mmCIF file of C-alpha atoms in Angstrom:
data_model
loop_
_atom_site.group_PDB
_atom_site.id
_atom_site.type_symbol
_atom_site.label_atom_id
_atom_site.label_comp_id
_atom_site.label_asym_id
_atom_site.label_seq_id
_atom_site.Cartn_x
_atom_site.Cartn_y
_atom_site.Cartn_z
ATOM 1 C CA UNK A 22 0.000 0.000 0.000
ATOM 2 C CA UNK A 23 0.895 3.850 -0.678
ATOM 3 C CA UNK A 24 1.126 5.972 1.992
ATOM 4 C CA UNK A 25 2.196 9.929 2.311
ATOM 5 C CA UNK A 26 2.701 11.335 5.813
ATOM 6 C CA UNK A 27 3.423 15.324 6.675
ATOM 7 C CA UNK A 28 3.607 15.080 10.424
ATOM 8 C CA UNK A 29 3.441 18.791 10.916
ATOM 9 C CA UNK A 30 0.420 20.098 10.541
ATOM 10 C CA UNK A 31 1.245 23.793 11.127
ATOM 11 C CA UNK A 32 4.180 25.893 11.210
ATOM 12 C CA UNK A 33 4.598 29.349 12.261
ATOM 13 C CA UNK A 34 7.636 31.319 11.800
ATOM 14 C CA UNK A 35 8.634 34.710 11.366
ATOM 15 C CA UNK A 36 9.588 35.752 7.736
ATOM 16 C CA UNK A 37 12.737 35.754 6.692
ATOM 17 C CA UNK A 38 13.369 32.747 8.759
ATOM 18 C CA UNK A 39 14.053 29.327 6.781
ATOM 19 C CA UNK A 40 11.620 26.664 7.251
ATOM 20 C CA UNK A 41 11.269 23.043 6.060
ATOM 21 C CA UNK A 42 8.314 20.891 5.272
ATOM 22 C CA UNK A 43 8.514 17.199 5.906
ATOM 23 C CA UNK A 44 7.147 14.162 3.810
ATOM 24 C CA UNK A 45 7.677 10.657 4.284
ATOM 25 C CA UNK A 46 6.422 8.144 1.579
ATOM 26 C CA UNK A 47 5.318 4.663 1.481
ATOM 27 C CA UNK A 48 5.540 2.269 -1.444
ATOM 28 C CA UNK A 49 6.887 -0.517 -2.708
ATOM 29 C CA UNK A 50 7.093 0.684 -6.409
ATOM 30 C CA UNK A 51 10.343 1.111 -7.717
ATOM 31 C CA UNK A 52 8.965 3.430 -10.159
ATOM 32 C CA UNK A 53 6.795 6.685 -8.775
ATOM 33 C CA UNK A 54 7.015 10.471 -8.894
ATOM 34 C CA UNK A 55 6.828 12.644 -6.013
ATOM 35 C CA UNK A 56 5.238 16.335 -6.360
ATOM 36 C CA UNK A 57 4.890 19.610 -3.786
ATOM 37 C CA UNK A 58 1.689 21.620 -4.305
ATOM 38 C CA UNK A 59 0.897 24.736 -2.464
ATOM 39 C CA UNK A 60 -2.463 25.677 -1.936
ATOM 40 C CA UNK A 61 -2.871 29.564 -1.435
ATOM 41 C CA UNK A 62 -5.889 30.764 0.405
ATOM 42 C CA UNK A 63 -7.669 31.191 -2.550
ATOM 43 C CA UNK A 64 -8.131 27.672 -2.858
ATOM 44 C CA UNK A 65 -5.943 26.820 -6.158
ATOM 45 C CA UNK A 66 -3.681 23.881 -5.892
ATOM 46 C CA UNK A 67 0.022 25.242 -7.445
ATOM 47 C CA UNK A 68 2.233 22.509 -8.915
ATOM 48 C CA UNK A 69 5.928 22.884 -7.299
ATOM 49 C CA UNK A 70 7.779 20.605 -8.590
ATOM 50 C CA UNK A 71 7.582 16.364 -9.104
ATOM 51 C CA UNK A 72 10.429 14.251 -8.786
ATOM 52 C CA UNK A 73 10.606 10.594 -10.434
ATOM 53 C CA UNK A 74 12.083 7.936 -8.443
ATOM 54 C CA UNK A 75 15.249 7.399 -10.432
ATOM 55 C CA UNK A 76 16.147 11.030 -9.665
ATOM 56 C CA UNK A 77 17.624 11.537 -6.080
ATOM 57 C CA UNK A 78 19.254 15.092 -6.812
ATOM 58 C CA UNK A 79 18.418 17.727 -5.113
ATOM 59 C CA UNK A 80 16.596 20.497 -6.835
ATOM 60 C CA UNK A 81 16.519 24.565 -6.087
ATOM 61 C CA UNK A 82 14.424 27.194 -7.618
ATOM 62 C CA UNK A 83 14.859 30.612 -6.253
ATOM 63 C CA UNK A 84 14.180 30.464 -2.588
ATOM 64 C CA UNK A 85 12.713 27.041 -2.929
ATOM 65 C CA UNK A 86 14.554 23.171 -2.333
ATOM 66 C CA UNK A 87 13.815 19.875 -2.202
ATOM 67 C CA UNK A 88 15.850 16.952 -0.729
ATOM 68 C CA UNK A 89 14.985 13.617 -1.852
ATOM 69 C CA UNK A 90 16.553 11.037 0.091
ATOM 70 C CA UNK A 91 15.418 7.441 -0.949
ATOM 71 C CA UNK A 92 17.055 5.811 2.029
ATOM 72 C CA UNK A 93 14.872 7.760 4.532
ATOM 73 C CA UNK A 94 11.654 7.485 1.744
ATOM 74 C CA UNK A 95 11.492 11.239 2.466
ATOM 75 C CA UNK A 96 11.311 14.041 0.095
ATOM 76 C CA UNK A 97 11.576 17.615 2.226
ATOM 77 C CA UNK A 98 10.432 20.816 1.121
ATOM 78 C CA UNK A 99 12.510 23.782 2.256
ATOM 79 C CA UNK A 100 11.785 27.562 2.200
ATOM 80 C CA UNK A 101 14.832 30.065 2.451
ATOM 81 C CA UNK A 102 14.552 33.440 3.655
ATOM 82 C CA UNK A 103 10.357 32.808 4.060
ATOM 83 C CA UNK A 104 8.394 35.666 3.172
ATOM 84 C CA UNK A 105 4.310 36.390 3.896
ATOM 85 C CA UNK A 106 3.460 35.400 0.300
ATOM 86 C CA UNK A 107 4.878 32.040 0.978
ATOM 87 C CA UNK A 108 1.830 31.239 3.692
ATOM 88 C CA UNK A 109 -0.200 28.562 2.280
ATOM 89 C CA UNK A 110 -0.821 25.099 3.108
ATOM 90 C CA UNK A 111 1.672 22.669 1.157
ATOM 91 C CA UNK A 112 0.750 19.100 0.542
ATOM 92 C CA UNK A 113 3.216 16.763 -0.317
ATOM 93 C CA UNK A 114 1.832 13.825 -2.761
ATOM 94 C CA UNK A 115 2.857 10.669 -4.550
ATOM 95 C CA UNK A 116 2.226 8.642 -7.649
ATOM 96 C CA UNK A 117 3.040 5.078 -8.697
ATOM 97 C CA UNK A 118 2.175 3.677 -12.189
ATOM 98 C CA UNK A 119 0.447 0.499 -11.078
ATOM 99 C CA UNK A 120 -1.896 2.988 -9.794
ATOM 100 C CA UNK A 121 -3.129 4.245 -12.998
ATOM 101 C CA UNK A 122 -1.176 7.362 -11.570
ATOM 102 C CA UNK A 123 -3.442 8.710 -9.579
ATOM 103 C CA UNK A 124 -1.974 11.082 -6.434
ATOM 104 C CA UNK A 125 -1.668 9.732 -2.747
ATOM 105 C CA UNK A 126 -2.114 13.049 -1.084
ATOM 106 C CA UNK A 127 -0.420 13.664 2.464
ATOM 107 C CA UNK A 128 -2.697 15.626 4.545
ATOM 108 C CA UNK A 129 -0.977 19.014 4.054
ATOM 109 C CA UNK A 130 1.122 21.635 6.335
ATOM 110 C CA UNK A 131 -0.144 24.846 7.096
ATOM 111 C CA UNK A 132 2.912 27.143 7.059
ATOM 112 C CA UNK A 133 2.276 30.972 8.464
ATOM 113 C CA UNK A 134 5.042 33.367 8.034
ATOM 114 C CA UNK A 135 4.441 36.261 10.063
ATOM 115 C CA UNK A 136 5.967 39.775 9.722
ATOM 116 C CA UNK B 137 -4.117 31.636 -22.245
ATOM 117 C CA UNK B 138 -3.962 27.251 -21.782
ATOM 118 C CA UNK B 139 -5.931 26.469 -18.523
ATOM 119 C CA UNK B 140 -8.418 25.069 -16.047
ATOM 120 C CA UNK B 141 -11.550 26.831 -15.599
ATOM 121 C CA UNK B 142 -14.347 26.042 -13.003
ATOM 122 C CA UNK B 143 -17.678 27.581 -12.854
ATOM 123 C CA UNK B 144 -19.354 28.395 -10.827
ATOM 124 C CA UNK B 145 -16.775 29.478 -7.703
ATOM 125 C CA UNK B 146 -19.413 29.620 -4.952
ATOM 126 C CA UNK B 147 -23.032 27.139 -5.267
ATOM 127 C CA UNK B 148 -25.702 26.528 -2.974
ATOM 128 C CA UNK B 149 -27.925 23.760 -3.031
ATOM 129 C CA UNK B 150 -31.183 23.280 -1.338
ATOM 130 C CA UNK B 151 -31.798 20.140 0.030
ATOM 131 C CA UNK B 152 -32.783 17.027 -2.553
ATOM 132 C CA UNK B 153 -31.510 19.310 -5.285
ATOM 133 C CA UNK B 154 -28.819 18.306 -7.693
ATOM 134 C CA UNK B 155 -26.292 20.704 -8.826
ATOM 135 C CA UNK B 156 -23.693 20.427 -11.582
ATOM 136 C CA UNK B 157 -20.014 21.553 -11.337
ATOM 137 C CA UNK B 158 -18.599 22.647 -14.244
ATOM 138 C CA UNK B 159 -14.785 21.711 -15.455
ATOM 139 C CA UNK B 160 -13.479 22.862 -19.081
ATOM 140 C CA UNK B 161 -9.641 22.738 -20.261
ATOM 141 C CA UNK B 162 -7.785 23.894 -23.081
ATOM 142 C CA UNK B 163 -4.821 21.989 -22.365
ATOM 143 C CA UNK B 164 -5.477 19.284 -24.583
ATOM 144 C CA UNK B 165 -5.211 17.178 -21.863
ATOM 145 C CA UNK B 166 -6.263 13.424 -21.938
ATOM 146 C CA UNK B 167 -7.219 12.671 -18.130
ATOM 147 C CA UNK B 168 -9.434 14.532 -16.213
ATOM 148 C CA UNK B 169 -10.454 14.469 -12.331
ATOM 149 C CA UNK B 170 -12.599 15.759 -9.455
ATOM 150 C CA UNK B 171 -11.823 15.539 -6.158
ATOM 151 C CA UNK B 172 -13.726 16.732 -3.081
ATOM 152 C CA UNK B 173 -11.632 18.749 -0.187
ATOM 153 C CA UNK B 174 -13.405 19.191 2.996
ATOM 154 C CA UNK B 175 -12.044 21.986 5.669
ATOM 155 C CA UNK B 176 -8.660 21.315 7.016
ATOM 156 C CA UNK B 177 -8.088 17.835 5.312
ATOM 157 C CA UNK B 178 -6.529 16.507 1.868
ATOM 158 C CA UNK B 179 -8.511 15.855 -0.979
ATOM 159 C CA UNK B 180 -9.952 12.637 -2.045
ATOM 160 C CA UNK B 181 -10.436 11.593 -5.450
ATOM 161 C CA UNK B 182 -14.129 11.341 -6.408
ATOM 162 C CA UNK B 183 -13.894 9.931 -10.064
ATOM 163 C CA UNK B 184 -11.667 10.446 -13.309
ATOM 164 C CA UNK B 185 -11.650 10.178 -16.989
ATOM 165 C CA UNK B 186 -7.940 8.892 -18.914
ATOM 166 C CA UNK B 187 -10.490 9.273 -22.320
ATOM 167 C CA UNK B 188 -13.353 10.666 -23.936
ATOM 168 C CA UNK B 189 -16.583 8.148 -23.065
ATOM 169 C CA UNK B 190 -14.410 6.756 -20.296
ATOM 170 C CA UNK B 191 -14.237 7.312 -16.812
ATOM 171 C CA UNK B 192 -13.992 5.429 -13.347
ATOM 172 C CA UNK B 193 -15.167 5.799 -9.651
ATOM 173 C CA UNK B 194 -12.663 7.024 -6.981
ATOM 174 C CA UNK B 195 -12.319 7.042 -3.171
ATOM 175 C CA UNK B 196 -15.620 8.353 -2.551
ATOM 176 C CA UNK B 197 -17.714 8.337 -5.478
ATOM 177 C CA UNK B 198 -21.241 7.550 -3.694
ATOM 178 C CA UNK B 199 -23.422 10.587 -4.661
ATOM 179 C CA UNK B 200 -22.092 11.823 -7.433
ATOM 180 C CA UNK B 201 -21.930 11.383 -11.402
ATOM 181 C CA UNK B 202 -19.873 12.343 -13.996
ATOM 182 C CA UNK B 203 -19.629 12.414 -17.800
ATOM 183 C CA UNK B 204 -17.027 12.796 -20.311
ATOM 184 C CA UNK B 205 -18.347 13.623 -23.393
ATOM 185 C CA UNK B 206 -15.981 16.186 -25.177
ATOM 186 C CA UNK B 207 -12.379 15.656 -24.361
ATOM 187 C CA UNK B 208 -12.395 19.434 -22.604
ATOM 188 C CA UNK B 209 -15.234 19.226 -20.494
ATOM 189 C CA UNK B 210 -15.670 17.066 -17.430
ATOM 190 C CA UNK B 211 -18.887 17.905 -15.279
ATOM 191 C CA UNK B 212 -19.141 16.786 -11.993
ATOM 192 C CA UNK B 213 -22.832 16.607 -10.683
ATOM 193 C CA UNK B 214 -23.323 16.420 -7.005
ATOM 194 C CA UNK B 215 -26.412 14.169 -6.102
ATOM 195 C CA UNK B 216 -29.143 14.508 -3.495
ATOM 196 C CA UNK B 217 -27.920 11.151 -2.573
ATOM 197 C CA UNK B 218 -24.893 12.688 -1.360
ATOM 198 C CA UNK B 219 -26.123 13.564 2.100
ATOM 199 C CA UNK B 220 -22.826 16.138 3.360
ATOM 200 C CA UNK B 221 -22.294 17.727 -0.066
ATOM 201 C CA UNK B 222 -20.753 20.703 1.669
ATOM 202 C CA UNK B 223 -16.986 20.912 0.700
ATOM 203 C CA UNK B 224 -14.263 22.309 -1.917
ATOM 204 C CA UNK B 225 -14.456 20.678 -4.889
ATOM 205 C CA UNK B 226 -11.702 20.955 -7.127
ATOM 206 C CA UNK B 227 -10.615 19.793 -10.653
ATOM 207 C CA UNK B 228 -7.376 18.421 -11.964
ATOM 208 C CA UNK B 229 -6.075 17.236 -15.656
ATOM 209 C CA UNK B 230 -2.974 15.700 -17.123
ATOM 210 C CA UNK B 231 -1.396 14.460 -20.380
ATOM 211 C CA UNK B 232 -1.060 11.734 -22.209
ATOM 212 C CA UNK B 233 2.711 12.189 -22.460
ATOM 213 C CA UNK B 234 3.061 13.441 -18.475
ATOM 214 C CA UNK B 235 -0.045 11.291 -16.820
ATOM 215 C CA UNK B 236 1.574 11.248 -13.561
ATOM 216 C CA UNK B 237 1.748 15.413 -13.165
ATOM 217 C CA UNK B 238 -1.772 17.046 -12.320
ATOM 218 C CA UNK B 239 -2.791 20.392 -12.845
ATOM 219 C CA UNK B 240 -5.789 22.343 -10.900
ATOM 220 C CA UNK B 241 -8.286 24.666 -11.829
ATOM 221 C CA UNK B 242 -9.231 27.292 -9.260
ATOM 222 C CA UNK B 243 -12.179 25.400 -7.398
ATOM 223 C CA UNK B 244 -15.977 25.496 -6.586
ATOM 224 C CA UNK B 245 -17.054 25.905 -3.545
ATOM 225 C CA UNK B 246 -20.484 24.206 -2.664
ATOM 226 C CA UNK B 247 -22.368 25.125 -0.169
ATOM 227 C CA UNK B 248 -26.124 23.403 1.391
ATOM 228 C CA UNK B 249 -28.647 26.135 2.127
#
């Protein structure tokens, strides 16, 4: 069975702090793809980034990272220099092809950044 | 511009009513899906379409119906069988060549008066 955990359910920081997001996975797929979608108050789900399981380097864009470590089965999300745009819940989310592909969703991280 | 759009953003339903959701994309995407996100919790997958005349029951499909007509369009109506209808309800589509990566459109709101 697939399984995506984000143990923190909310984090609060003060901006310009860094912050990272957690996600553990479950499967026993050698094949799957990892994604990061952040979810704005407005509602809209925003694709981050995916990762496919062959991949393990890291990846940055702009203030954004991701660390995907297949020996721990985690792939972390971390914000640099946080700013009050970045508050938004973040749900971290996994696919495997025997699936048909469809997304095993973790059950998000609210992340506030105050000023 | 290529996108998702859902219509309407905020619907109410009166009880034993049943209201359709509306999903159209320009992506020329193959697969579409709704999925249902209640307050403070993930979302669940309610059904999904990989093709035209196609489509298949998710994680909580009891209540609803779908159909798949035009490759663009994906309508989502809610039921009166569907007894806590109240929720987010948002829809997602991929391609052919990247089935695995899901994009959203903005949401619809539903609301029971």
């Amino acid at each position: 069975a697939q399984k995506v955990t984000q143990a923190q359910t909310e984090i609060s920081v003060v901006e310009k702090e860094d912050v990272t997001l957690d996600c553990v996975y479950e499967t026993r797929d050698t094949t799957y793809y990892l994604f990061w979608y952040k979810q704005p108050p407005s509602g809209e789900l925003v694709f981050l980034i995916r990762r496919n399981s062959f991949d393990e380097q890291n990846e940055i864009s702009g203030r954004y990272s991701w660390n995907f470590q297949k020996s721990t089965s985690s792939f972390n999300f971390t914000i640099t220099a946080s700013q009050v745009v970045d508050s938004a819940v973040y749900f971290c989310a996994l696919s495997v092809t025997d699936s048909n592909y469809q997304l095993i969703w973790g059950a998000g991280t609210k992340l506030i950044i105050k000023p | 511009d290529g996108g998702i759009t859902q219509s309407p953003k905020y619907l109410f339903r009166k009880e034993g009513q049943n209201v359709t959701l509306s999903c159209e994309q320009n992506l020329n995407h193959d697969a579409m899906y709704w999925y249902r996100q209640d307050p403070g919790q993930g979302l669940r997958l309610i059904y999904y379409s990989q093709i035209v005349n196609d489509f298949q029951k998710g994680d909580i499909a009891e209540g609803y119906s779908v159909s798949r007509e035009k490759k663009e369009s994906f309508p989502l109506t809610v039921t009166s069988a569907q007894k806590n209808p109240t929720a987010f309800y948002l829809c997602a589509s991929s391609s052919r060549q990247r089935r695995e990566t899901q994009y959203f459109g903005p949401g619809t709101r539903l609301l029971v008066l």
